[in-house]
Coordinates of N, CA and C in Angstrom, one line a residue:
X1 N 0.9 -1.2 0.0 CA 0.0 0.0 0.0 C 0.9 1.2 0.0
X2 N 0.6 2.2 -0.9 CA 1.4 3.4 -1.0 C 1.1 4.3 0.2
X3 N 2.0 5.4 0.3 CA 1.8 6.4 1.4 C 0.5 7.1 1.3
X4 N 0.0 7.5 0.1 CA -1.2 8.1 0.0 C -2.4 7.2 0.4
X5 N -2.3 5.9 -0.1 CA -3.4 5.0 0.3 C -3.4 4.7 1.8
X6 N -2.2 4.7 2.4 CA -2.1 4.5 3.9 C -2.8 5.6 4.6
X7 N -2.6 6.9 4.1 CA -3.2 8.0 4.8 C -4.7 8.0 4.6
X8 N -5.2 7.6 3.5 CA -6.6 7.5 3.2 C -7.2 6.5 4.1
X9 N -6.6 5.3 4.2 CA -7.1 4.2 5.1 C -7.1 4.7 6.5
X10 N -6.0 5.4 7.0 CA -6.0 5.8 8.4 C -7.1 6.8 8.7
X11 N -7.3 7.7 7.7 CA -8.4 8.7 7.9 C -9.7 8.1 7.9
X12 N -9.9 7.1 7.1 CA -11.2 6.4 7.1 C -11.4 5.6 8.4
X13 N -10.3 5.0 8.9 CA -10.4 4.3 10.2 C -10.8 5.3 11.3
X14 N -10.2 6.5 11.3 CA -10.5 7.4 12.4 C -11.9 7.9 12.3
X15 N -12.4 8.1 11.0 CA -13.8 8.5 10.8 C -14.7 7.4 11.3
X16 N -14.4 6.2 11.0 CA -15.2 5.1 11.4 C -15.3 5.0 13.0
X17 N -14.2 5.2 13.6 CA -14.1 5.2 15.1 C -15.0 6.3 15.7
X18 N -14.9 7.5 15.1 CA -15.6 8.6 15.5 C -17.1 8.4 15.4
X19 N -17.5 7.8 14.2 CA -18.9 7.5 13.9 C -19.4 6.5 15.0
X20 N -18.6 5.5 15.3 CA -18.9 4.5 16.3 C -19.2 5.1 17.6
X21 N -18.3 6.1 18.0 CA -18.5 6.8 19.3 C -19.8 7.6 19.3
X22 N -20.1 8.3 18.2 CA -21.3 9.0 18.2 C -22.5 8.1 18.3
X23 N -22.5 7.0 17.6 CA -23.6 6.0 17.6 C -23.7 5.5 19.1
X24 N -22.6 5.2 19.7 CA -22.7 4.6 21.0 C -23.3 5.5 22.0
X25 N -23.0 6.8 22.0 CA -23.5 7.8 22.9 C -25.0 8.1 22.6
X26 N -25.3 8.2 21.4 CA -26.7 8.4 21.0 C -27.6 7.2 21.4
X27 N -27.1 6.0 21.2 CA -27.9 4.8 21.6 C -28.0 4.7 23.1
X28 N -26.9 5.1 23.8 CA -27.0 5.0 25.2 C -28.2 5.9 25.7
X29 N -28.3 7.1 25.1 CA -29.4 8.0 25.5 C -30.8 7.3 25.3
X30 N -30.9 6.6 24.2 CA -32.1 5.8 23.9 C -32.4 4.8 25.1
X31 N -31.3 4.1 25.4 CA -31.5 3.0 26.4 C -31.9 3.7 27.8
X32 N -31.2 4.7 28.1 CA -31.4 5.4 29.4 C -32.8 6.0 29.5
X33 N -33.3 6.6 28.4 CA -34.6 7.2 28.4 C -35.7 6.1 28.5
X34 N -35.5 5.0 27.8 CA -36.4 3.9 27.9 C -36.5 3.3 29.3
X35 N -35.4 3.2 30.0 CA -35.4 2.7 31.4 C -36.2 3.7 32.3
X36 N -36.1 5.0 32.0 CA -36.7 5.9 32.9 C -38.2 6.1 32.5
X37 N -38.5 6.1 31.2 CA -39.9 6.4 30.8 C -40.6 5.5 29.9
X38 N -40.0 4.3 29.6 CA -40.7 3.4 28.7 C -40.4 3.6 27.3
X39 N -40.9 2.6 26.5 CA -40.6 2.6 25.0 C -41.5 3.4 24.1
X40 N -42.5 4.0 24.7 CA -43.5 4.8 23.9 C -43.0 6.2 23.7
X41 N -42.5 6.6 22.5 CA -42.0 7.9 22.3 C -43.1 9.0 22.3
X42 N -44.3 8.5 22.2 CA -45.4 9.5 22.3 C -45.6 10.1 23.6
X43 N -45.2 9.3 24.7 CA -45.4 9.8 26.0 C -44.0 10.0 26.7
X44 N -42.9 9.5 26.1 CA -41.6 9.6 26.7 C -40.8 10.7 26.0
X45 N -40.8 11.9 26.6 CA -40.2 13.1 26.0 C -38.7 12.9 25.7
X46 N -38.0 12.3 26.7 CA -36.6 12.2 26.5 C -36.2 11.1 25.4
X47 N -37.1 10.2 25.3 CA -36.9 9.2 24.2 C -37.1 9.8 22.8
X48 N -38.0 10.7 22.7 CA -38.2 11.5 21.4 C -36.9 12.3 21.1
X49 N -36.4 12.9 22.1 CA -35.1 13.7 21.9 C -34.0 12.7 21.5
X50 N -33.9 11.6 22.1 CA -32.8 10.7 21.8 C -33.0 10.1 20.4
X51 N -34.2 9.7 20.1 CA -34.5 9.2 18.7 C -34.2 10.2 17.6
X52 N -34.5 11.5 18.0 CA -34.2 12.6 17.0 C -32.7 12.7 16.8
X53 N -31.9 12.5 17.8 CA -30.4 12.6 17.7 C -30.0 11.4 16.8
X54 N -30.5 10.2 17.1 CA -30.1 9.0 16.3 C -30.4 9.2 14.8
X55 N -31.6 9.8 14.5 CA -31.9 10.0 13.1 C -31.0 11.0 12.5
X56 N -30.6 12.1 13.2 CA -29.7 13.1 12.6 C -28.3 12.5 12.4
X57 N -28.0 11.5 13.2 CA -26.6 10.9 13.1 C -26.7 9.6 12.2
X58 N -27.8 9.4 11.6 CA -28.0 8.2 10.7 C -27.7 6.9 11.4
X59 N -28.1 6.7 12.6 CA -27.9 5.5 13.3 C -28.8 4.4 12.7
X60 N -28.3 3.3 12.4 CA -29.1 2.2 11.8 C -30.3 1.8 12.7
X61 N -31.4 1.5 12.0 CA -32.7 1.2 12.8 C -32.5 0.0 13.7
X62 N -31.8 -1.0 13.2 CA -31.6 -2.2 14.0 C -30.8 -1.9 15.3
X63 N -29.9 -1.0 15.2 CA -29.1 -0.6 16.4 C -30.1 0.1 17.4
X64 N -31.0 0.9 16.9 CA -31.9 1.7 17.8 C -32.9 0.7 18.5
X65 N -33.3 -0.3 17.7 CA -34.2 -1.3 18.3 C -33.5 -2.1 19.4
X66 N -32.3 -2.4 19.2 CA -31.5 -3.2 20.2 C -31.3 -2.3 21.5
X67 N -31.1 -1.0 21.3 CA -31.0 -0.1 22.4 C -32.3 0.0 23.2
X68 N -33.4 0.0 22.5 CA -34.7 0.1 23.2 C -34.9 -1.2 24.0
X69 N -34.6 -2.4 23.4 CA -34.7 -3.7 24.1 C -33.8 -3.7 25.3
X70 N -32.6 -3.1 25.2 CA -31.7 -3.0 26.3 C -32.3 -2.2 27.4
X71 N -33.0 -1.1 27.1 CA -33.6 -0.2 28.1 C -34.7 -0.9 28.8
X72 N -35.4 -1.9 28.1 CA -36.5 -2.6 28.7 C -36.0 -3.7 29.7
X73 N -34.6 -3.9 29.7 CA -34.0 -4.8 30.6 C -34.0 -6.3 30.2
X74 N -33.9 -6.4 28.8 CA -33.9 -7.8 28.3 C -32.5 -8.3 27.9
X75 N -31.5 -7.6 28.3 CA -30.2 -8.1 27.9 C -29.3 -8.4 29.1
X76 N -29.7 -8.1 30.3 CA -29.0 -8.5 31.5 C -27.9 -7.6 31.9
X77 N -27.6 -6.5 31.1 CA -26.5 -5.6 31.5 C -27.0 -4.6 32.5
X78 N -26.2 -4.4 33.5 CA -26.6 -3.4 34.6 C -25.6 -2.3 34.5
X79 N -26.1 -1.1 34.1 CA -25.3 0.1 34.0 C -25.6 1.0 35.1
X80 N -24.6 1.7 35.6 CA -24.8 2.8 36.6 C -24.1 4.0 36.2
X81 N -24.7 5.2 36.6 CA -24.1 6.5 36.3 C -23.1 6.8 37.4
X82 N -21.8 7.1 37.0 CA -20.8 7.5 37.9 C -20.1 8.7 37.4
X83 N -19.8 9.7 38.3 CA -19.1 10.9 38.0 C -17.7 10.9 38.6
X84 N -16.7 11.4 37.8 CA -15.4 11.5 38.2 C -14.9 13.0 38.1
X85 N -14.2 13.4 39.1 CA -13.7 14.8 39.2 C -12.2 14.9 39.3
X86 N -11.6 15.9 38.7 CA -10.2 16.0 38.9 C -9.7 17.3 38.2
X87 N -8.4 17.5 38.2 CA -7.8 18.7 37.6 C -6.9 18.2 36.4
X88 N -7.0 19.0 35.3 CA -6.2 18.7 34.2 C -5.0 19.7 34.2
X89 N -4.2 19.8 33.1 CA -3.1 20.7 33.0 C -3.6 22.1 33.3
X90 N -2.7 22.9 34.0 CA -3.0 24.3 34.3 C -4.1 24.4 35.4
X91 N -4.4 23.3 36.1 CA -5.4 23.4 37.1 C -6.8 23.6 36.7
X92 N -7.0 23.2 35.4 CA -8.4 23.2 34.9 C -9.3 22.1 35.5
X93 N -10.4 22.5 36.0 CA -11.3 21.5 36.6 C -12.0 20.7 35.5
X94 N -12.1 19.4 35.7 CA -12.8 18.5 34.8 C -13.8 17.6 35.6
X95 N -15.0 17.7 35.1 CA -16.1 16.8 35.7 C -16.5 15.9 34.6
X96 N -16.4 14.6 34.8 CA -16.6 13.6 33.8 C -17.8 12.7 34.2
X97 N -18.8 12.7 33.3 CA -20.0 11.9 33.6 C -19.8 10.6 32.8
X98 N -20.0 9.5 33.4 CA -19.9 8.2 32.8 C -21.1 7.3 33.1
X99 N -21.3 6.3 32.2 CA -22.3 5.2 32.5 C -21.5 3.9 32.2
X100 N -21.5 3.0 33.3 CA -20.6 1.9 33.1 C -21.2 0.6 33.7
X101 N -20.9 -0.5 33.2 CA -21.3 -1.8 33.8 C -20.1 -2.5 34.4
X102 N -19.0 -1.7 34.6 CA -17.8 -2.2 35.2 C -17.0 -1.0 35.8
X103 N -17.4 -0.6 37.1 CA -16.8 0.5 37.7 C -15.3 0.4 37.9
X104 N -14.8 -0.8 38.2 CA -13.3 -0.9 38.4 C -12.6 -0.6 37.1
X105 N -13.1 -1.0 35.9 CA -12.5 -0.7 34.7 C -12.5 0.8 34.4
X106 N -13.7 1.4 34.7 CA -13.8 2.9 34.4 C -12.9 3.7 35.2
X107 N -12.9 3.5 36.5 CA -12.1 4.3 37.4 C -10.6 4.1 37.1
X108 N -10.2 2.9 36.7 CA -8.8 2.6 36.3 C -8.5 3.5 35.1
X109 N -9.4 3.5 34.1 CA -9.2 4.3 32.9 C -9.1 5.8 33.2
X110 N -10.0 6.3 34.1 CA -9.9 7.7 34.4 C -8.6 8.0 35.1
X111 N -8.2 7.2 36.0 CA -6.9 7.5 36.7 C -5.7 7.5 35.7
X112 N -5.8 6.6 34.8 CA -4.7 6.5 33.7 C -4.8 7.8 32.9
X113 N -6.0 8.2 32.4 CA -6.1 9.4 31.5 C -5.5 10.6 32.2
X114 N -5.9 10.8 33.5 CA -5.4 12.0 34.2 C -3.9 11.9 34.4
X115 N -3.4 10.8 34.9 CA -2.0 10.7 35.2 C -1.1 10.9 34.0
X116 N -1.5 10.3 32.8 CA -0.7 10.4 31.6 C -0.8 11.7 30.9
X117 N -1.7 12.6 31.4 CA -1.8 13.9 30.7 C -1.7 15.1 31.7
X118 N -0.8 14.9 32.7 CA -0.4 16.0 33.6 C -1.7 16.4 34.4
X119 N -2.5 15.5 34.8 CA -3.7 15.8 35.6 C -3.7 15.0 36.9
X120 N -4.8 15.1 37.6 CA -4.9 14.3 38.8 C -6.4 14.1 39.1
X121 N -6.7 12.8 39.3 CA -8.1 12.4 39.6 C -8.3 12.8 41.1
X122 N -9.5 13.5 41.4 CA -9.8 13.9 42.7 C -10.8 13.0 43.4
X123 N -11.2 13.3 44.6 CA -12.2 12.6 45.3 C -13.6 13.0 44.9
X124 N -14.5 12.1 45.0 CA -15.9 12.4 44.6 C -16.4 13.6 45.4
X125 N -17.0 14.6 44.8 CA -17.5 15.8 45.4 C -16.6 16.9 45.6
X126 N -15.3 16.7 45.2 CA -14.3 17.7 45.4 C -14.5 18.9 44.5
X127 N -15.2 18.8 43.4 CA -15.4 19.9 42.5 C -16.8 20.4 42.5
X128 N -17.7 19.9 43.3 CA -19.1 20.3 43.3 C -19.3 21.8 43.4
X129 N -18.4 22.5 44.1 CA -18.6 23.9 44.3 C -18.2 24.7 43.0
X130 N -17.6 24.0 42.1 CA -17.1 24.7 40.8 C -18.1 24.6 39.7
X131 N -19.2 23.7 39.9 CA -20.1 23.5 38.8 C -21.6 23.5 39.4
X132 N -22.4 24.3 38.7 CA -23.9 24.2 39.1 C -24.6 23.3 38.0
X133 N -25.5 22.5 38.5 CA -26.3 21.7 37.6 C -27.5 22.5 37.1
X134 N -27.6 22.6 35.8 CA -28.7 23.4 35.2 C -29.4 22.6 34.2
X135 N -30.7 22.9 34.0 CA -31.5 22.3 32.9 C -31.2 23.1 31.7
X136 N -30.8 22.4 30.6 CA -30.4 23.0 29.3 C -31.1 22.4 28.2
X137 N -31.8 23.2 27.4 CA -32.5 22.8 26.2 C -32.0 23.5 25.0
X138 N -31.8 22.8 23.9 CA -31.4 23.4 22.6 C -32.5 23.2 21.6
X139 N -33.1 24.3 21.1 CA -34.2 24.2 20.1 C -33.9 25.0 18.9
X140 N -34.1 24.4 17.7 CA -33.9 25.0 16.5 C -34.8 26.3 16.4
X141 N -34.2 27.4 15.9 CA -34.9 28.7 15.9 C -35.8 28.8 14.6
X142 N -35.5 28.0 13.6 CA -36.2 28.2 12.4 C -37.7 28.0 12.6
X143 N -38.5 28.9 12.1 CA -40.0 28.8 12.2 C -40.6 29.3 13.5
X144 N -39.8 29.7 14.4 CA -40.3 30.2 15.7 C -40.3 31.7 15.7
X145 N -41.4 32.3 16.4 CA -41.4 33.7 16.7 C -40.6 33.9 17.9
X146 N -39.4 34.6 17.8 CA -38.5 34.6 18.9 C -39.1 35.3 20.1
X147 N -39.8 36.4 19.9 CA -40.4 37.1 21.1 C -41.4 36.2 21.8
X148 N -42.3 35.5 21.1 CA -43.3 34.7 21.7 C -42.6 33.5 22.4
X149 N -41.6 32.9 21.7 CA -41.0 31.7 22.2 C -40.3 32.1 23.6
X150 N -39.6 33.2 23.6 CA -38.9 33.6 24.8 C -39.8 33.9 25.9
X151 N -41.0 34.5 25.7 CA -42.0 34.7 26.7 C -42.5 33.4 27.3
X152 N -42.8 32.5 26.4 CA -43.3 31.2 26.8 C -42.3 30.5 27.7
X153 N -41.0 30.5 27.3 CA -39.9 29.9 28.1 C -39.7 30.6 29.5
X154 N -39.8 31.9 29.5 CA -39.7 32.6 30.8 C -40.8 32.3 31.7
X155 N -42.0 32.2 31.1 CA -43.2 31.8 31.9 C -43.0 30.4 32.6
X156 N -42.3 29.6 31.9 CA -42.1 28.2 32.3 C -41.0 28.1 33.3
X157 N -40.2 29.2 33.5 CA -39.1 29.1 34.5 C -37.7 29.3 34.0
X158 N -37.6 29.6 32.7 CA -36.3 29.8 32.1 C -35.5 31.0 32.7
X159 N -34.3 30.8 33.1 CA -33.4 31.9 33.6 C -32.8 32.7 32.5
X160 N -32.4 32.0 31.5 CA -31.6 32.7 30.4 C -31.9 32.0 29.1
X161 N -31.9 32.8 28.0 CA -32.2 32.2 26.7 C -31.1 32.9 25.7
X162 N -30.3 32.1 25.1 CA -29.3 32.6 24.2 C -29.6 32.1 22.8
X163 N -29.3 32.9 21.8 CA -29.3 32.4 20.4 C -27.9 32.1 19.9
X164 N -27.7 30.8 19.7 CA -26.3 30.4 19.2 C -26.5 29.7 17.9
X165 N -25.8 30.3 16.9 CA -26.0 29.9 15.5 C -27.4 29.9 15.1
X166 N -28.0 28.7 14.8 CA -29.4 28.7 14.4 C -30.3 28.1 15.5
X167 N -29.9 28.1 16.7 CA -30.7 27.5 17.8 C -30.8 28.4 19.0
X168 N -31.9 28.2 19.7 CA -32.1 28.8 21.1 C -31.5 27.9 22.1
X169 N -30.8 28.4 23.0 CA -30.3 27.5 24.2 C -31.0 28.1 25.4
X170 N -31.8 27.3 26.1 CA -32.6 27.7 27.2 C -31.9 27.1 28.5
X171 N -31.7 28.0 29.5 CA -31.1 27.6 30.7 C -32.2 27.8 31.8
X172 N -32.2 26.8 32.8 CA -33.1 26.9 33.9 C -32.6 26.2 35.1
X173 N -33.1 26.4 36.3 CA -32.8 25.6 37.4 C -33.2 24.2 37.1
X174 N -32.4 23.2 37.7 CA -32.7 21.8 37.4 C -34.1 21.4 37.9
X175 N -34.6 22.1 38.9 CA -35.9 21.8 39.4 C -37.0 22.2 38.4
X176 N -36.7 23.1 37.4 CA -37.6 23.5 36.5 C -37.6 22.8 35.1
X177 N -36.8 21.7 35.1 CA -36.6 20.9 33.9 C -38.0 20.4 33.4
X178 N -38.8 19.9 34.4 CA -40.1 19.3 34.0 C -41.1 20.4 33.5
X179 N -41.0 21.6 34.0 CA -41.9 22.7 33.6 C -41.6 23.1 32.2
X180 N -40.3 23.2 31.9 CA -39.8 23.6 30.5 C -40.2 22.5 29.6
X181 N -40.0 21.2 30.0 CA -40.4 20.1 29.1 C -41.8 20.1 28.8
X182 N -42.7 20.4 29.8 CA -44.1 20.4 29.6 C -44.5 21.5 28.6
X183 N -43.9 22.7 28.8 CA -44.2 23.8 27.9 C -43.8 23.5 26.5
X184 N -42.7 22.9 26.3 CA -42.2 22.5 24.9 C -43.2 21.5 24.3
X185 N -43.6 20.5 25.1 CA -44.6 19.6 24.6 C -45.9 20.2 24.2
X186 N -46.4 21.2 25.0 CA -47.6 21.9 24.6 C -47.4 22.7 23.3
X187 N -46.2 23.2 23.1 CA -45.9 23.9 21.8 C -45.6 23.0 20.7
X188 N -45.6 21.7 20.9 CA -45.3 20.8 19.8 C -43.8 20.8 19.4
X189 N -42.9 21.1 20.3 CA -41.5 21.2 20.0 C -40.7 20.1 20.6
X190 N -39.9 19.4 19.7 CA -39.0 18.4 20.2 C -37.6 19.0 20.1
X191 N -36.9 19.3 21.2 CA -35.6 20.0 21.2 C -34.5 19.1 20.6
X192 N -33.4 19.7 20.2 CA -32.2 18.9 19.7 C -31.5 18.3 20.9
X193 N -31.5 19.0 22.1 CA -30.9 18.5 23.3 C -31.9 18.9 24.5
X194 N -31.9 18.0 25.4 CA -32.6 18.3 26.7 C -31.9 17.5 27.8
X195 N -31.3 18.2 28.7 CA -30.5 17.5 29.7 C -30.2 18.4 30.9
X196 N -29.6 17.7 31.9 CA -29.1 18.5 33.0 C -27.6 18.5 32.8
X197 N -27.0 19.8 32.8 CA -25.6 19.9 32.5 C -24.9 20.7 33.6
X198 N -23.6 20.5 33.6 CA -22.8 21.2 34.6 C -22.2 22.5 34.1
X199 N -22.6 23.6 34.7 CA -22.2 24.9 34.2 C -21.2 25.4 35.2
X200 N -20.0 25.8 34.8 CA -18.9 26.3 35.7 C -19.3 27.6 36.4
X201 N -19.1 27.7 37.7 CA -19.4 28.9 38.4 C -18.3 30.0 38.2
X202 N -17.1 29.5 38.0 CA -16.0 30.4 37.7 C -15.2 29.8 36.6
X203 N -14.6 30.6 35.7 CA -13.7 30.1 34.6 C -12.3 30.5 34.8
X204 N -11.4 29.7 34.2 CA -10.0 30.0 34.3 C -9.3 30.2 32.9
X205 N -8.5 31.3 32.8 CA -7.8 31.6 31.6 C -6.5 30.8 31.6
X206 N -6.2 30.2 30.4 CA -4.9 29.5 30.3 C -4.3 29.9 28.9
X207 N -3.0 29.6 28.8 CA -2.3 29.9 27.6 C -2.6 28.9 26.5
X208 N -2.1 29.1 25.3 CA -2.5 28.3 24.2 C -1.9 26.9 24.3
X209 N -0.7 26.8 24.9 CA 0.0 25.4 25.0 C -0.8 24.6 26.0
X210 N -1.2 25.2 27.1 CA -2.0 24.5 28.2 C -3.3 24.1 27.6
X211 N -3.9 25.0 26.9 CA -5.2 24.8 26.3 C -5.2 23.5 25.4
X212 N -4.1 23.4 24.6 CA -4.0 22.2 23.7 C -3.8 21.0 24.5
X213 N -3.1 21.0 25.7 CA -3.0 19.9 26.5 C -4.3 19.4 27.1
X214 N -5.1 20.4 27.6 CA -6.4 20.1 28.1 C -7.3 19.5 27.1
X215 N -7.3 20.0 25.9 CA -8.1 19.5 24.8 C -7.7 18.1 24.5
X216 N -6.5 17.8 24.5 CA -6.0 16.4 24.2 C -6.5 15.5 25.3
X217 N -6.5 15.9 26.6 CA -7.0 15.0 27.6 C -8.5 14.8 27.5
X218 N -9.2 15.9 27.2 CA -10.7 15.7 27.0 C -11.0 14.8 25.8
X219 N -10.2 14.9 24.7 CA -10.5 14.1 23.6 C -10.3 12.6 23.9
X220 N -9.2 12.3 24.7 CA -8.9 11.0 25.1 C -10.1 10.4 25.9
X221 N -10.6 11.2 26.9 CA -11.7 10.8 27.7 C -12.9 10.5 26.9
X222 N -13.3 11.5 26.0 CA -14.5 11.3 25.3 C -14.5 10.2 24.3
X223 N -13.3 9.7 24.0 CA -13.2 8.5 23.1 C -13.5 7.2 23.9
X224 N -13.5 7.3 25.2 CA -13.8 6.1 26.0 C -15.3 5.8 25.9
X225 N -15.7 4.6 25.7 CA -17.1 4.3 25.4 C -18.0 4.4 26.7
X226 N -17.3 4.5 27.9 CA -18.1 4.7 29.1 C -18.4 6.1 29.4
X227 N -17.7 7.0 28.7 CA -17.8 8.5 29.0 C -19.0 9.1 28.2
X228 N -19.8 9.8 28.9 CA -21.0 10.5 28.3 C -20.6 11.9 28.0
X229 N -20.0 12.6 28.9 CA -19.7 14.0 28.7 C -18.6 14.5 29.7
X230 N -17.8 15.4 29.2 CA -16.7 16.0 30.0 C -17.0 17.5 30.1
X231 N -17.1 18.0 31.3 CA -17.3 19.4 31.5 C -16.0 20.0 32.0
X232 N -15.7 21.3 31.7 CA -14.5 22.0 32.1 C -14.8 23.4 32.5
X233 N -13.8 24.1 33.0 CA -14.0 25.6 33.4 C -13.0 26.5 32.7
X234 N -12.7 26.1 31.4 CA -11.8 27.0 30.6 C -12.5 28.3 30.2
X235 N -11.9 29.4 30.4 CA -12.4 30.7 30.0 C -12.4 30.8 28.4
X236 N -13.5 31.3 27.9 CA -13.6 31.5 26.5 C -14.1 30.3 25.6

């Protein structure tokens, strides 16, 4: 195989791995939403959101059906949500949300990722003061009357509404997640994202070299099939 062919094969391999990671995380959301609210997307709001993500990512139908079956408890796998906290290069705080069926494997991986990338895994709860958990919804702006939409969201308890690219991002206290969800359902809107996210209370500025090191660590973590999301407090 020539050098050019090798590069093409390597690029395709990387794209396939990335696609596999996207599939895995989208399918996990299907499984988790089914566990919490059942398999009927007509009544399960979070399942509708998850299925919408799968469609946009072109996840094969048979994979989605397996994920639904898994959520119904027919496969024997027992997953639990576990959070890991620590500091990366430059003292950047990292909060890692995972879902795992083997905690020993996952914590060993986290410890390895931190130590190999000039970071340190901390104790559970050590970074709670640096992140607030908020309800976050992302809704496509196309076709919406912005003034009317913002009023409806504020009435439902939204604290802040931002227009990013072509989408509204709605922030609310985690206790108001259900009220925002209900209002969106009444409006016939299925958001692109609907979740509880960790928002940093303070952010830290770092130089370009440190930034690249932190991004490298986050990339390594997000490539782990157990990792759902990595939050940080980088400024900007």
